[in-house]
XYZ file of C-alpha atoms in Angstrom:
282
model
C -4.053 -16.553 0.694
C -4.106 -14.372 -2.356
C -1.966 -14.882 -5.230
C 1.012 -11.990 -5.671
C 2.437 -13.466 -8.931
C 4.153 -11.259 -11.004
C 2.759 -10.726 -14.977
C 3.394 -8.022 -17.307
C 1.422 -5.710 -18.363
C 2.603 -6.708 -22.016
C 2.539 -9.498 -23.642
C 5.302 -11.669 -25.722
C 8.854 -12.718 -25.092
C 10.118 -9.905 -23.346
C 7.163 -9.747 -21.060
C 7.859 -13.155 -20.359
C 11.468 -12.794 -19.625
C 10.864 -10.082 -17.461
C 8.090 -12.128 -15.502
C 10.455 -14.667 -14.938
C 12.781 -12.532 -13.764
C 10.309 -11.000 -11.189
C 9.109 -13.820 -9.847
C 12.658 -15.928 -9.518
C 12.968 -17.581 -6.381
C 16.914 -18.546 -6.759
C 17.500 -14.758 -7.529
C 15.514 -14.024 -4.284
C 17.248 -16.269 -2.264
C 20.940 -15.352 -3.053
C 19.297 -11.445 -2.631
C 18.204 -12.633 0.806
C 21.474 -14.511 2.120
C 23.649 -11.615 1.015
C 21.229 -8.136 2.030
C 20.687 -10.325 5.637
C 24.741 -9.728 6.426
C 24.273 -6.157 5.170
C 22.885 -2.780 6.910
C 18.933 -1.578 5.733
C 18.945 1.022 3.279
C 16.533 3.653 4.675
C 14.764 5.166 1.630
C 12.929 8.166 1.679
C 10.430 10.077 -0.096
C 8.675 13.553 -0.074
C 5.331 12.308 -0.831
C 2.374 13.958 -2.008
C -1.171 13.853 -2.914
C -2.143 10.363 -0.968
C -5.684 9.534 -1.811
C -6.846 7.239 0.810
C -10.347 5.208 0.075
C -11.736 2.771 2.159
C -14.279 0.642 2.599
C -15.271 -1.166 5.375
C -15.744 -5.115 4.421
C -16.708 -8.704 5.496
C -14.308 -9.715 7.796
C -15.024 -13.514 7.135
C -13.597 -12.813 3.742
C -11.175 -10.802 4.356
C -9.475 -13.066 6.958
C -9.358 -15.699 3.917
C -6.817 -13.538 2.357
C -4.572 -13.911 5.485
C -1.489 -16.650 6.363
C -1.047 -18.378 9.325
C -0.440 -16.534 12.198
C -1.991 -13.425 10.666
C -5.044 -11.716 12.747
C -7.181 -8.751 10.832
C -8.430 -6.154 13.357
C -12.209 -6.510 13.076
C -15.155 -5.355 15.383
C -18.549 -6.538 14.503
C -17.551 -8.786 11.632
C -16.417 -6.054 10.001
C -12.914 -4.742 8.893
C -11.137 -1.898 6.961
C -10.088 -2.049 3.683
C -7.798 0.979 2.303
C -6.475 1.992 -0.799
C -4.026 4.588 -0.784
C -2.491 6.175 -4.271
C 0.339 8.595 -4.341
C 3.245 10.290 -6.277
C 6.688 10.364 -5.066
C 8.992 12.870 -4.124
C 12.461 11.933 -5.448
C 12.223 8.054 -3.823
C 15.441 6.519 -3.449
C 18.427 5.641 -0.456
C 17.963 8.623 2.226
C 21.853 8.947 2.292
C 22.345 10.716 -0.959
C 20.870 13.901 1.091
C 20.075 16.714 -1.480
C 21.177 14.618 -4.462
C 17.984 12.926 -4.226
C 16.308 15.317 -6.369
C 18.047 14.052 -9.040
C 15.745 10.775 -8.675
C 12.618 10.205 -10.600
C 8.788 10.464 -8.825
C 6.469 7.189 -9.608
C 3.049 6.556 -8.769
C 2.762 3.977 -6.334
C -0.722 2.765 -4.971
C -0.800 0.266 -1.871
C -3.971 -2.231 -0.978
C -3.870 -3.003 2.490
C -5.452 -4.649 5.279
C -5.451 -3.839 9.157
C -3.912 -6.272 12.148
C -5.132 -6.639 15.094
C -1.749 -6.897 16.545
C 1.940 -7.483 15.329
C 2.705 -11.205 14.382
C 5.408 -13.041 16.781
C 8.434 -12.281 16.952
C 7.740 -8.715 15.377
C 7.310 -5.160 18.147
C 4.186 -4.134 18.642
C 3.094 -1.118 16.792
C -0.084 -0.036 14.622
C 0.460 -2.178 11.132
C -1.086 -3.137 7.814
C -0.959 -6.279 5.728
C -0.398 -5.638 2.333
C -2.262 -6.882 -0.226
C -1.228 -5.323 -3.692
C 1.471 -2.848 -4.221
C 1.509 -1.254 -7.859
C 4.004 0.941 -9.350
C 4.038 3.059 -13.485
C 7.989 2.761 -13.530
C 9.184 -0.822 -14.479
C 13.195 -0.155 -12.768
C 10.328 0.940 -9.571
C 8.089 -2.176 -10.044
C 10.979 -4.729 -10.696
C 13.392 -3.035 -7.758
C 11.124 -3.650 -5.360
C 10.405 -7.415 -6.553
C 14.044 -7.863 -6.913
C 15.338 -6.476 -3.837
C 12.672 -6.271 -1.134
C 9.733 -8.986 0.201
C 7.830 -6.241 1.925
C 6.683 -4.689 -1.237
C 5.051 -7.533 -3.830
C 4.763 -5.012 -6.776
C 2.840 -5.168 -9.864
C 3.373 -3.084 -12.915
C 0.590 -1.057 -14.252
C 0.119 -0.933 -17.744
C -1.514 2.792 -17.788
C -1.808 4.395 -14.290
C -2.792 8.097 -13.421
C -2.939 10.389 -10.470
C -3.919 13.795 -10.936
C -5.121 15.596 -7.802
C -6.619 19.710 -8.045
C -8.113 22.491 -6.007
C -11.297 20.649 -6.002
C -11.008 16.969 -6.951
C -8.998 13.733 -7.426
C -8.939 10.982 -10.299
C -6.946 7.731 -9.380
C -6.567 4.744 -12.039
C -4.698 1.839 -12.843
C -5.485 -0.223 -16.346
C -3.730 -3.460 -15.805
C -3.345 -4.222 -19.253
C -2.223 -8.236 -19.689
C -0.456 -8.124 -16.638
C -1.474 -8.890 -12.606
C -2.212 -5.328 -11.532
C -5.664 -4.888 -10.820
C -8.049 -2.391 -12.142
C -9.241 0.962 -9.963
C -11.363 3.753 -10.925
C -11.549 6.270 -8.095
C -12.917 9.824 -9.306
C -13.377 12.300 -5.820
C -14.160 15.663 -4.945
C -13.091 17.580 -1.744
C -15.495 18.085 0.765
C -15.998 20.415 3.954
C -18.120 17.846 5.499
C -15.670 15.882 8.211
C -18.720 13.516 9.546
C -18.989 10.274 9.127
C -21.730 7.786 8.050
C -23.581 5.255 10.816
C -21.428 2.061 9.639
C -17.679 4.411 10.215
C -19.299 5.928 13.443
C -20.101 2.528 15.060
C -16.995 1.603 14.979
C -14.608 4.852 15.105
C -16.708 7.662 16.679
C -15.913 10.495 14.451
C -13.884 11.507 11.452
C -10.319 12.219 13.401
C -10.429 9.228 14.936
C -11.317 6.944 12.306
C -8.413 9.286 9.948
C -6.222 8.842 12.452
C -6.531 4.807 12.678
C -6.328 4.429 9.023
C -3.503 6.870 7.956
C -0.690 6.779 11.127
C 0.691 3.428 10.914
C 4.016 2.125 11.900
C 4.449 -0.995 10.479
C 3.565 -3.366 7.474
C 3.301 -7.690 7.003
C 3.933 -9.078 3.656
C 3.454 -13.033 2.914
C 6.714 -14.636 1.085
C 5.658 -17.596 -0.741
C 8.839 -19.051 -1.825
C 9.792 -19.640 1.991
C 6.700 -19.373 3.757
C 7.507 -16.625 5.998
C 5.974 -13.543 6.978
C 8.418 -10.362 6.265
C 8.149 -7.329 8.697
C 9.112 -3.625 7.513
C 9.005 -0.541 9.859
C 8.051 2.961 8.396
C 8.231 6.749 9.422
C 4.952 8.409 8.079
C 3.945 11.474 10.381
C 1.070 12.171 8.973
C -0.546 15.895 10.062
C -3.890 15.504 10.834
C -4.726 18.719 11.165
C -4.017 19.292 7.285
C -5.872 16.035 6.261
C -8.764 17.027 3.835
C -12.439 15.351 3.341
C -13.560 13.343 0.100
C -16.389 12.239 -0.962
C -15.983 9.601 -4.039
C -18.856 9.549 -6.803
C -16.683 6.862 -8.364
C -14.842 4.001 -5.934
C -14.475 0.939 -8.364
C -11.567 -1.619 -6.794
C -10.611 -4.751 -8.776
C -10.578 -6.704 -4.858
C -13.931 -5.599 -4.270
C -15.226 -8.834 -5.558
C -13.185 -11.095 -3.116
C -13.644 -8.288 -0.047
C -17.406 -7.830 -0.696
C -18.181 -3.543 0.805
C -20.520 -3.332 4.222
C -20.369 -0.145 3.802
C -19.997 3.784 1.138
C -16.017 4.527 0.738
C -14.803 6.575 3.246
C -12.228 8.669 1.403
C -9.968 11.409 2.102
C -6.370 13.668 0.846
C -3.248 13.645 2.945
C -1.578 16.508 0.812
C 2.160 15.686 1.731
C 3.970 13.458 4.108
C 7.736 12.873 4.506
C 7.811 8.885 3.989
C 11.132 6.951 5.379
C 11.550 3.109 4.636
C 13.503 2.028 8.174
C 13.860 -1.855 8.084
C 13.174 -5.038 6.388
C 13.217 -8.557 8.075
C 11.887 -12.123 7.879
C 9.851 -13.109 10.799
């Protein structure tokens, strides 16, 4: 299983302190015995700009990532691999209504995996494992290591998003901390087709958009307890306003452990409404 351990991006005493902070277990599990008598918090978000690039990759290796009791959807030995990079819209508790725009906007990019079905004791639904989840705010990064399993965040030491008319440029410099390194540099295409390797296993572009964007769900390992925590999620993505990429540039700091059977399949989801709408140990 892959390593989520929290470093900072800088170096020296206070990165330490912070680390240590991140990464407490006796913080997480007095978090955990109090938030478990308490309602979920839905948080929303008016996201926009989600740069999606996958890569299809060797399932064998993949699967090594995985806990117990974890199953990747595969067909042919093969299995999705996506990497989706955003800026918020005002994230925070969906309760405060209109006062949300008083919130700030981070980046946030999520590495995730696909299941072949829910784990036990969890509904079945469409749903990811994730793999990395990396943040430019440090209150963003740290909130969601302090209060939340579903989301093991990193902190980016230098992270951009800047999406045009025409093109999109995604990266994250990790600095000294765990975050790892992307490079994505796109253009927007008219061409909705897809290459053999997609088309053998999706049929065409919607399809394959469609399986990779609308999920319900998302798995995230805990290692202090050895549990598997479970997280449902509103994201009605439009299709129909989903538009083509084609990356010149798809460097991915995983890439090495989820070696690519196939070229990036990339594309834009220009804005989605995103709602958080529970959080539970399996």
């Amino acid at each position: 299983m892959h390593d989520n351990t929290y470093r900072h991006p800088r170096a020296g005493r206070c990165g330490r302190l912070l680390a240590a902070l991140a990464n407490s277990t006796r913080f997480a599990h007095m978090r955990q015995a109090v938030m478990a008598r308490l309602p979920f918090l839905t948080l929303h978000s008016d996201v926009r700009d989600v740069v999606y690039v996958n890569w299809l990759v060797d399932a064998h290796a993949a699967q090594q990532l995985m806990p117990a009791g974890v199953t990747l959807w595969q067909r042919d030995g093969k299995t999705p691999f996506t990497v989706l990079t955003y800026r918020h819209g005002h994230f925070g508790p969906a309760l405060l209504g209109p006062l949300r725009r008083l919130l700030p906007s981070p980046l946030q990019s999520n590495w995730r995996l696909y299941l072949e079905h829910t784990p036990p004791g969890a509904p079945a639904m469409p749903c990811v494992y994730f793999l990395k989840n990396i943040m430019d705010s440090l209150p963003h990064a740290l909130g969601t290591r302090l209060f939340s399993d579903i989301l093991p965040t990193h902190l980016a030491a230098d992270m951009t998003h800047a999406v045009t008319a025409t093109q999109a440029r995604c990266t994250i410099a990790p600095g000294a901390g765990s975050a790892p390194t992307l490079d994505i540099q796109a253009h927007i295409a008219e061409d909705k087709t897809l290459d053999a390797d997609w088309q053998h296993l999706f049929g065409n572009w919607r399809d394959a958009v469609a399986f990779l964007a609308c999920q319900d769900a998302a798995v995230a390992a805990v290692p202090r307890n050895g549990r598997l925590v479970f997280g449902e999620i509103d994201l009605p993505v439009d299709l129909d306003q989903v538009q083509a990429l084609t990356a010149s540039r798809a460097d991915c700091g995983l890439l090495a452990q989820l070696p690519p059977v196939s070229t990036p399949l990339a594309f834009l989801v220009p804005n989605v409404s995103f709602k958080a709408l529970s959080e539970r140990l399996l």
